[in-house]
């Protein structure tokens, strides 16, 4: 794999740390600002919404900048957002800092995924995307536990200050390792928007919202669930989040390899496994050993959905993929925000911390239903547009996908 993928993974590591470390620090933040845990959860919800809003806005700047220039700008804004979070004297300013940092998230991963895919042969695009996202998953093994420990031992503010330093490392990595880019980060806005006329792009994003969003229904309130229900000490949250991260790393890397060959079966398996695991988490959360195993599986199945979903959107929007790619990252985070909000509702309703797992399971099952519908629609469309055979009956002749794979195996887009 090209060395430039390492630079992208470094940036992803910093962004992943700031996105996920909040789940282990909600009790400390809530206590510092004297707010409830569900209210503190808005630090997750608004970050996710910031990604949703920032993805198209920051991508629009890409019509004037090259892909590398855009990546450098995004890392600079990321550093500023985390510095503001660390220094925030009031809860409202903390939320503002989270939103500023979030504005860079979707565009960085969206543009970074395109750069990663272009660095390798078409048949290795999902693997390259997974390699970049490895920085995000490794953040949950190293960055998030370390940030949680630092926040509990020193201050949660020290955690976000350290993340700002991580942003500087990511900035240097992109500057030195990513090759110069001649292509603009985005095509003309009209051309970027035109790809959304393809219903498969929208369906893939809906799968993303519902599928990966299911993970965050449970993960947003993981620290409270582990201490209040499972019986772990607050100090144990550090290594519990590391277990979740290890599951993410394994699921992401395995899925990247399998998605290059059979993307839709991989997506079906990961969504189905995630739905079952989240449903079981309602019961296994009451036992320490079972809870740890379940957390690892949530991470594995959850991130196994990422490479096939991201590759599917990019392939279906191959004519102008930047906005769609960034938009799908926004879809991941919109799902996170929706799940965190729904989870807060069931907790506030008195249903308990484990009830959020059923919210996640139902969201993921809905994503599986959308995936099945998208595949059937794709096959039906292929039959309708295929030319008649030599005997006069319509056939679904194979047609190449954007990545060069035969559409007869459900073209990954």
Short mmCIF file of C-alpha atoms in Angstrom, two decimals:
data_model
loop_
_atom_site.label_atom_id
_atom_site.label_comp_id
_atom_site.label_asym_id
_atom_site.label_seq_id
_atom_site.Cartn_x
_atom_site.Cartn_y
_atom_site.Cartn_z
CA UNK A 1 0.00 0.00 0.00
CA UNK A 2 1.27 3.55 -0.76
CA UNK A 3 2.87 5.49 2.09
CA UNK A 4 0.34 8.29 1.53
CA UNK A 5 -2.30 6.04 3.09
CA UNK A 6 -0.35 6.33 6.34
CA UNK A 7 -0.73 10.11 6.26
CA UNK A 8 -4.47 9.79 5.76
CA UNK A 9 -4.64 7.27 8.60
CA UNK A 10 -2.78 9.72 10.89
CA UNK A 11 -5.39 12.39 10.22
CA UNK A 12 -8.14 9.83 10.71
CA UNK A 13 -6.58 8.86 14.03
CA UNK A 14 -6.85 12.41 15.36
CA UNK A 15 -10.40 12.88 14.11
CA UNK A 16 -11.45 9.47 15.42
CA UNK A 17 -10.06 10.25 18.84
CA UNK A 18 -12.04 13.47 19.22
CA UNK A 19 -15.22 11.85 17.92
CA UNK A 20 -15.23 8.81 20.19
CA UNK A 21 -13.38 9.95 23.33
CA UNK A 22 -16.43 11.93 24.40
CA UNK A 23 -18.31 8.71 25.23
CA UNK A 24 -15.90 7.95 28.08
CA UNK A 25 -15.85 11.52 29.39
CA UNK A 26 -19.56 12.33 29.59
CA UNK A 27 -19.72 11.81 33.39
CA UNK A 28 -16.76 14.18 33.94
CA UNK A 29 -18.13 16.82 31.56
CA UNK A 30 -21.62 16.59 33.08
CA UNK A 31 -20.18 17.02 36.58
CA UNK A 32 -17.95 19.93 35.57
CA UNK A 33 -20.80 21.91 34.01
CA UNK A 34 -23.47 20.59 36.42
CA UNK A 35 -25.69 19.18 33.67
CA UNK A 36 -27.41 15.80 33.28
CA UNK A 37 -25.89 12.89 31.37
CA UNK A 38 -28.52 13.10 28.58
CA UNK A 39 -27.80 16.82 28.22
CA UNK A 40 -24.06 16.18 28.17
CA UNK A 41 -24.81 13.70 25.38
CA UNK A 42 -25.48 16.69 23.13
CA UNK A 43 -21.68 16.97 22.88
CA UNK A 44 -22.00 13.83 20.75
CA UNK A 45 -25.25 14.79 19.02
CA UNK A 46 -24.11 18.25 17.96
CA UNK A 47 -20.74 16.95 16.82
CA UNK A 48 -22.57 14.55 14.54
CA UNK A 49 -24.87 17.29 13.25
CA UNK A 50 -21.80 19.47 12.67
CA UNK A 51 -20.45 16.75 10.41
CA UNK A 52 -23.75 16.68 8.52
CA UNK A 53 -23.73 20.44 7.96
CA UNK A 54 -20.00 20.78 7.45
CA UNK A 55 -19.63 18.08 4.80
CA UNK A 56 -21.41 19.96 1.97
CA UNK A 57 -20.21 23.41 3.11
CA UNK A 58 -16.54 22.45 3.31
CA UNK A 59 -16.78 20.38 0.13
CA UNK A 60 -18.01 23.49 -1.71
CA UNK A 61 -14.62 25.07 -0.97
CA UNK A 62 -13.04 22.20 -2.84
CA UNK A 63 -14.00 23.68 -6.19
CA UNK A 64 -11.13 26.16 -5.70
CA UNK A 65 -8.56 24.02 -3.88
CA UNK A 66 -6.75 20.83 -4.76
CA UNK A 67 -7.44 17.74 -2.73
CA UNK A 68 -4.21 18.06 -0.75
CA UNK A 69 -4.75 21.76 -0.06
CA UNK A 70 -8.24 20.98 1.15
CA UNK A 71 -6.99 18.26 3.49
CA UNK A 72 -4.47 20.69 5.00
CA UNK A 73 -7.15 23.35 5.53
CA UNK A 74 -9.43 20.83 7.18
CA UNK A 75 -6.75 19.75 9.64
CA UNK A 76 -6.13 23.39 10.56
CA UNK A 77 -9.81 23.95 11.37
CA UNK A 78 -9.84 20.69 13.33
CA UNK A 79 -6.99 21.92 15.54
CA UNK A 80 -8.83 25.20 16.24
CA UNK A 81 -12.07 23.43 17.14
CA UNK A 82 -10.46 21.14 19.68
CA UNK A 83 -8.51 24.01 21.23
CA UNK A 84 -11.79 25.88 21.72
CA UNK A 85 -13.36 22.79 23.30
CA UNK A 86 -10.46 22.46 25.74
CA UNK A 87 -10.67 26.10 26.81
CA UNK A 88 -14.48 26.45 26.95
CA UNK A 89 -15.57 28.16 30.21
CA UNK A 90 -19.25 27.33 29.60
CA UNK A 91 -21.10 24.29 28.27
CA UNK A 92 -22.38 26.26 25.29
CA UNK A 93 -18.85 27.11 24.19
CA UNK A 94 -17.84 23.48 24.53
CA UNK A 95 -20.64 22.59 22.14
CA UNK A 96 -19.45 25.33 19.78
CA UNK A 97 -15.94 23.89 19.80
CA UNK A 98 -17.30 20.45 19.04
CA UNK A 99 -19.24 21.82 16.07
CA UNK A 100 -16.16 23.62 14.67
CA UNK A 101 -14.10 20.43 14.89
CA UNK A 102 -16.97 18.45 13.38
CA UNK A 103 -17.13 20.68 10.31
CA UNK A 104 -13.87 19.12 9.11
CA UNK A 105 -14.85 15.50 9.68
CA UNK A 106 -17.05 14.69 6.70
CA UNK A 107 -14.96 16.50 4.11
CA UNK A 108 -11.69 15.00 5.40
CA UNK A 109 -12.92 11.43 5.25
CA UNK A 110 -14.86 12.05 2.04
CA UNK A 111 -11.92 13.57 0.16
CA UNK A 112 -9.46 11.26 1.89
CA UNK A 113 -11.41 8.20 0.74
CA UNK A 114 -11.24 9.41 -2.86
CA UNK A 115 -7.49 10.04 -2.60
CA UNK A 116 -6.99 6.61 -1.02
CA UNK A 117 -9.03 4.83 -3.70
CA UNK A 118 -7.16 6.62 -6.50
CA UNK A 119 -3.80 5.48 -5.13
CA UNK A 120 -4.51 1.79 -5.83
CA UNK A 121 -5.89 -0.47 -8.55
CA UNK A 122 -9.71 -0.55 -8.92
CA UNK A 123 -9.96 -4.04 -7.42
CA UNK A 124 -8.30 -2.83 -4.20
CA UNK A 125 -10.35 0.30 -3.58
CA UNK A 126 -12.28 -1.05 -0.59
CA UNK A 127 -9.03 -2.24 0.98
CA UNK A 128 -7.46 1.20 0.52
CA UNK A 129 -10.50 2.89 2.06
CA UNK A 130 -10.36 0.45 4.97
CA UNK A 131 -6.67 1.24 5.42
CA UNK A 132 -7.42 4.93 5.79
CA UNK A 133 -10.24 4.18 8.21
CA UNK A 134 -7.81 2.06 10.23
CA UNK A 135 -6.64 5.34 11.75
CA UNK A 136 -10.19 5.88 12.99
CA UNK A 137 -10.42 2.38 14.44
CA UNK A 138 -6.95 2.42 16.01
CA UNK A 139 -7.97 5.68 17.68
CA UNK A 140 -10.44 3.60 19.66
CA UNK A 141 -7.73 1.21 20.79
CA UNK A 142 -5.07 3.80 21.65
CA UNK A 143 -6.35 7.37 21.38
CA UNK A 144 -9.73 6.99 23.08
CA UNK A 145 -8.55 4.91 26.07
CA UNK A 146 -5.57 7.21 26.55
CA UNK A 147 -7.81 10.27 26.28
CA UNK A 148 -10.31 8.76 28.71
CA UNK A 149 -7.55 7.97 31.20
CA UNK A 150 -6.10 11.46 30.86
CA UNK A 151 -9.53 13.01 31.34
CA UNK A 152 -10.20 10.98 34.47
CA UNK A 153 -6.74 11.41 36.01
CA UNK A 154 -6.04 15.03 35.06
CA UNK A 155 -8.95 16.79 33.35
CA UNK A 156 -11.18 16.26 30.34
CA UNK A 157 -9.81 19.61 29.13
CA UNK A 158 -6.32 18.11 29.00
CA UNK A 159 -7.73 15.40 26.72
CA UNK A 160 -8.95 17.88 24.11
CA UNK A 161 -5.73 19.85 24.35
CA UNK A 162 -3.84 16.65 23.57
CA UNK A 163 -6.17 16.04 20.63
CA UNK A 164 -5.21 19.46 19.27
CA UNK A 165 -1.59 18.28 19.33
CA UNK A 166 -2.68 15.13 17.47
CA UNK A 167 -4.18 17.44 14.87
CA UNK A 168 -0.81 19.11 14.38
CA UNK A 169 0.77 15.69 13.81
CA UNK A 170 -1.92 14.91 11.25
CA UNK A 171 -1.33 18.22 9.50
CA UNK A 172 2.39 17.53 9.20
CA UNK A 173 1.71 14.00 8.00
CA UNK A 174 -0.57 15.13 5.19
CA UNK A 175 1.86 17.91 4.20
CA UNK A 176 4.83 15.56 3.95
CA UNK A 177 3.39 12.24 2.78
CA UNK A 178 0.40 12.92 0.55
CA UNK A 179 1.61 13.61 -3.01
CA UNK A 180 0.73 16.88 -4.70
CA UNK A 181 -2.75 16.82 -6.22
CA UNK A 182 -3.64 18.43 -9.52
CA UNK A 183 -7.31 17.54 -9.30
CA UNK A 184 -9.64 19.94 -7.55
CA UNK A 185 -11.18 18.56 -4.40
CA UNK A 186 -14.64 18.87 -5.95
CA UNK A 187 -16.18 19.33 -9.38
CA UNK A 188 -18.64 22.15 -10.10
CA UNK A 189 -21.45 22.06 -7.56
CA UNK A 190 -24.07 21.33 -10.21
CA UNK A 191 -22.15 18.28 -11.37
CA UNK A 192 -21.65 17.08 -7.80
CA UNK A 193 -25.36 17.44 -7.08
CA UNK A 194 -26.37 15.66 -10.28
CA UNK A 195 -25.17 12.26 -8.98
CA UNK A 196 -27.93 12.33 -6.36
CA UNK A 197 -30.43 11.71 -9.15
CA UNK A 198 -29.30 8.10 -8.93
CA UNK A 199 -31.64 6.57 -6.32
CA UNK A 200 -28.95 4.06 -5.34
CA UNK A 201 -26.84 6.90 -3.92
CA UNK A 202 -29.66 7.96 -1.61
CA UNK A 203 -30.46 4.38 -0.64
CA UNK A 204 -26.82 3.72 0.25
CA UNK A 205 -26.79 6.81 2.46
CA UNK A 206 -30.00 5.69 4.15
CA UNK A 207 -28.34 2.34 4.89
CA UNK A 208 -25.47 4.29 6.43
CA UNK A 209 -27.75 6.43 8.62
CA UNK A 210 -29.68 3.47 9.98
CA UNK A 211 -26.92 0.86 10.02
CA UNK A 212 -23.95 2.55 11.63
CA UNK A 213 -26.28 4.81 13.60
CA UNK A 214 -27.37 1.71 15.50
CA UNK A 215 -23.87 1.44 16.95
CA UNK A 216 -24.07 4.88 18.53
CA UNK A 217 -27.38 4.20 20.23
CA UNK A 218 -25.39 1.96 22.57
CA UNK A 219 -21.93 3.51 22.42
CA UNK A 220 -22.94 7.09 23.30
CA UNK A 221 -24.04 5.94 26.74
CA UNK A 222 -21.52 3.12 27.10
CA UNK A 223 -19.68 4.64 30.09
CA UNK A 224 -22.90 5.07 32.06
CA UNK A 225 -24.18 1.62 31.05
CA UNK A 226 -20.97 -0.06 32.17
CA UNK A 227 -20.87 1.69 35.55
CA UNK A 228 -24.59 1.82 36.38
CA UNK A 229 -25.73 -1.54 34.95
CA UNK A 230 -22.73 -3.83 34.50
CA UNK A 231 -21.02 -2.75 37.71
CA UNK A 232 -17.62 -1.70 36.39
CA UNK A 233 -15.68 1.02 38.20
CA UNK A 234 -15.34 4.27 36.28
CA UNK A 235 -11.62 3.56 35.89
CA UNK A 236 -12.49 0.41 33.90
CA UNK A 237 -14.18 2.44 31.17
CA UNK A 238 -10.71 3.07 29.68
CA UNK A 239 -9.99 -0.55 28.82
CA UNK A 240 -13.63 -1.29 27.97
CA UNK A 241 -13.47 1.34 25.23
CA UNK A 242 -10.19 -0.25 24.08
CA UNK A 243 -12.02 -3.56 23.63
CA UNK A 244 -14.60 -1.78 21.50
CA UNK A 245 -11.75 -0.29 19.45
CA UNK A 246 -10.08 -3.68 18.92
CA UNK A 247 -13.37 -4.99 17.55
CA UNK A 248 -13.55 -2.01 15.20
CA UNK A 249 -10.02 -2.60 13.88
CA UNK A 250 -10.68 -6.27 13.15
CA UNK A 251 -14.08 -5.71 11.57
CA UNK A 252 -12.84 -2.85 9.40
CA UNK A 253 -9.79 -4.65 8.01
CA UNK A 254 -11.59 -7.94 7.36
CA UNK A 255 -14.52 -6.16 5.73
CA UNK A 256 -12.20 -4.15 3.47
CA UNK A 257 -10.77 -7.33 1.97
CA UNK A 258 -14.09 -9.11 1.61
CA UNK A 259 -15.91 -6.05 0.27
CA UNK A 260 -13.54 -5.88 -2.70
CA UNK A 261 -14.86 -9.28 -3.78
CA UNK A 262 -18.44 -9.58 -2.49
CA UNK A 263 -19.63 -6.21 -1.17
CA UNK A 264 -23.36 -6.77 -0.73
CA UNK A 265 -23.08 -10.18 1.00
CA UNK A 266 -20.52 -8.57 3.31
CA UNK A 267 -22.96 -5.75 4.03
CA UNK A 268 -25.83 -8.17 4.71
CA UNK A 269 -23.69 -10.19 7.11
CA UNK A 270 -22.40 -7.18 9.01
CA UNK A 271 -25.83 -5.53 9.39
CA UNK A 272 -27.47 -8.79 10.44
CA UNK A 273 -24.73 -9.58 12.93
CA UNK A 274 -24.87 -6.06 14.35
CA UNK A 275 -28.66 -6.17 14.85
CA UNK A 276 -28.47 -9.49 16.70
CA UNK A 277 -25.53 -8.33 18.83
CA UNK A 278 -27.24 -5.09 19.86
CA UNK A 279 -30.39 -6.99 20.78
CA UNK A 280 -28.37 -9.37 22.96
CA UNK A 281 -26.53 -6.47 24.59
CA UNK A 282 -29.72 -5.66 26.52
CA UNK A 283 -29.21 -8.92 28.43
CA UNK A 284 -25.42 -9.33 28.39
CA UNK A 285 -24.93 -5.85 29.86
CA UNK A 286 -25.80 -7.35 33.27
CA UNK A 287 -22.74 -9.64 33.23
CA UNK A 288 -19.20 -8.26 33.08
CA UNK A 289 -17.61 -10.99 30.92
CA UNK A 290 -20.56 -11.21 28.54
CA UNK A 291 -20.72 -7.42 28.26
CA UNK A 292 -17.06 -7.20 27.24
CA UNK A 293 -17.48 -9.83 24.52
CA UNK A 294 -20.60 -8.08 23.25
CA UNK A 295 -18.85 -4.71 23.13
CA UNK A 296 -16.09 -6.20 20.98
CA UNK A 297 -18.70 -7.66 18.59
CA UNK A 298 -20.56 -4.34 18.36
CA UNK A 299 -17.30 -2.72 17.29
CA UNK A 300 -16.49 -5.48 14.80
CA UNK A 301 -19.90 -5.71 13.12
CA UNK A 302 -20.41 -1.96 13.27
CA UNK A 303 -17.22 -1.05 11.44
CA UNK A 304 -17.55 -3.97 9.05
CA UNK A 305 -20.32 -1.94 7.45
CA UNK A 306 -18.05 1.03 6.68
CA UNK A 307 -15.90 -0.11 3.68
CA UNK A 308 -18.79 -1.59 1.63
CA UNK A 309 -21.06 1.38 2.33
CA UNK A 310 -18.44 4.00 1.50
CA UNK A 311 -17.31 2.17 -1.63
CA UNK A 312 -20.90 1.71 -2.80
CA UNK A 313 -21.60 5.44 -2.63
CA UNK A 314 -18.34 6.34 -4.36
CA UNK A 315 -18.92 3.88 -7.19
CA UNK A 316 -22.54 4.90 -7.78
CA UNK A 317 -21.43 8.56 -7.82
CA UNK A 318 -18.27 7.92 -9.85
CA UNK A 319 -18.86 10.84 -12.25
CA UNK A 320 -18.45 13.40 -9.42
CA UNK A 321 -17.84 11.54 -6.17
CA UNK A 322 -16.61 14.22 -3.74
CA UNK A 323 -19.90 15.55 -2.38
CA UNK A 324 -21.45 12.08 -2.29
CA UNK A 325 -18.41 10.65 -0.51
CA UNK A 326 -18.41 13.47 2.06
CA UNK A 327 -22.17 13.23 2.26
CA UNK A 328 -21.96 9.57 3.19
CA UNK A 329 -19.59 10.43 6.02
CA UNK A 330 -22.20 12.98 7.06
CA UNK A 331 -24.77 10.20 6.87
CA UNK A 332 -22.71 8.12 9.30
CA UNK A 333 -22.77 11.00 11.73
CA UNK A 334 -26.40 11.91 11.15
CA UNK A 335 -27.15 8.34 12.14
CA UNK A 336 -24.96 8.82 15.22
CA UNK A 337 -26.84 11.99 16.16
CA UNK A 338 -30.23 10.37 15.58
CA UNK A 339 -29.27 7.32 17.64
CA UNK A 340 -27.82 9.41 20.49
CA UNK A 341 -30.99 11.54 20.54
CA UNK A 342 -33.29 8.52 20.53
CA UNK A 343 -31.16 6.90 23.21
CA UNK A 344 -31.47 10.01 25.37
CA UNK A 345 -35.24 9.89 24.96
CA UNK A 346 -35.58 6.29 26.18
CA UNK A 347 -33.23 6.97 29.11
CA UNK A 348 -35.12 10.12 30.10
CA UNK A 349 -38.37 8.13 29.85
CA UNK A 350 -37.08 5.88 32.63
CA UNK A 351 -36.52 2.77 30.49
CA UNK A 352 -32.93 2.42 31.65
CA UNK A 353 -29.54 2.50 29.99
CA UNK A 354 -29.94 -0.94 28.36
CA UNK A 355 -33.02 0.20 26.43
CA UNK A 356 -30.75 2.09 24.04
CA UNK A 357 -29.58 -1.27 22.67
CA UNK A 358 -33.05 -2.02 21.33
CA UNK A 359 -33.07 1.37 19.64
CA UNK A 360 -29.83 0.42 17.89
CA UNK A 361 -31.05 -3.06 16.95
CA UNK A 362 -34.23 -1.70 15.34
CA UNK A 363 -32.26 0.92 13.40
CA UNK A 364 -29.87 -1.72 12.08
CA UNK A 365 -32.67 -4.08 11.06
CA UNK A 366 -34.20 -1.20 9.12
CA UNK A 367 -30.87 -0.69 7.33
CA UNK A 368 -30.81 -4.37 6.37
CA UNK A 369 -34.27 -3.99 4.88
CA UNK A 370 -33.12 -1.00 2.83
CA UNK A 371 -30.10 -2.98 1.58
CA UNK A 372 -32.33 -5.81 0.37
CA UNK A 373 -34.66 -3.34 -1.34
CA UNK A 374 -31.72 -1.55 -3.03
CA UNK A 375 -30.38 -4.82 -4.42
CA UNK A 376 -33.77 -5.85 -5.81
CA UNK A 377 -34.27 -2.41 -7.35
CA UNK A 378 -30.83 -2.60 -8.94
CA UNK A 379 -31.54 -5.99 -10.46
CA UNK A 380 -34.93 -4.87 -11.73
CA UNK A 381 -33.38 -1.81 -13.35
CA UNK A 382 -30.67 -3.94 -14.96
CA UNK A 383 -33.32 -6.20 -16.51
CA UNK A 384 -35.32 -3.25 -17.85
CA UNK A 385 -32.37 -1.55 -19.55
CA UNK A 386 -30.66 -4.68 -20.92
CA UNK A 387 -30.98 -5.42 -24.68
CA UNK A 388 -33.01 -8.40 -25.90
CA UNK A 389 -31.19 -11.68 -26.32
CA UNK A 390 -30.75 -13.55 -29.59
CA UNK A 391 -33.98 -15.44 -28.97
CA UNK A 392 -35.97 -12.32 -28.34
CA UNK A 393 -36.36 -12.48 -24.56
CA UNK A 394 -35.02 -9.77 -22.26
CA UNK A 395 -31.92 -10.62 -20.31
CA UNK A 396 -29.99 -8.91 -17.57
CA UNK A 397 -26.69 -8.67 -19.41
CA UNK A 398 -23.71 -7.87 -17.18
CA UNK A 399 -22.64 -4.26 -17.32
CA UNK A 400 -19.50 -2.78 -15.77
CA UNK A 401 -19.73 -0.84 -12.54
CA UNK A 402 -17.83 2.37 -11.89
CA UNK A 403 -15.06 0.35 -10.32
CA UNK A 404 -14.85 -2.07 -13.22
CA UNK A 405 -16.65 -4.99 -11.56
CA UNK A 406 -19.50 -6.81 -13.32
CA UNK A 407 -22.88 -5.53 -12.27
CA UNK A 408 -24.21 -9.04 -12.22
CA UNK A 409 -22.68 -9.31 -8.75
CA UNK A 410 -24.52 -6.22 -7.48
CA UNK A 411 -22.20 -3.38 -8.51
CA UNK A 412 -20.67 -1.74 -5.49
CA UNK A 413 -21.12 1.90 -5.54
#
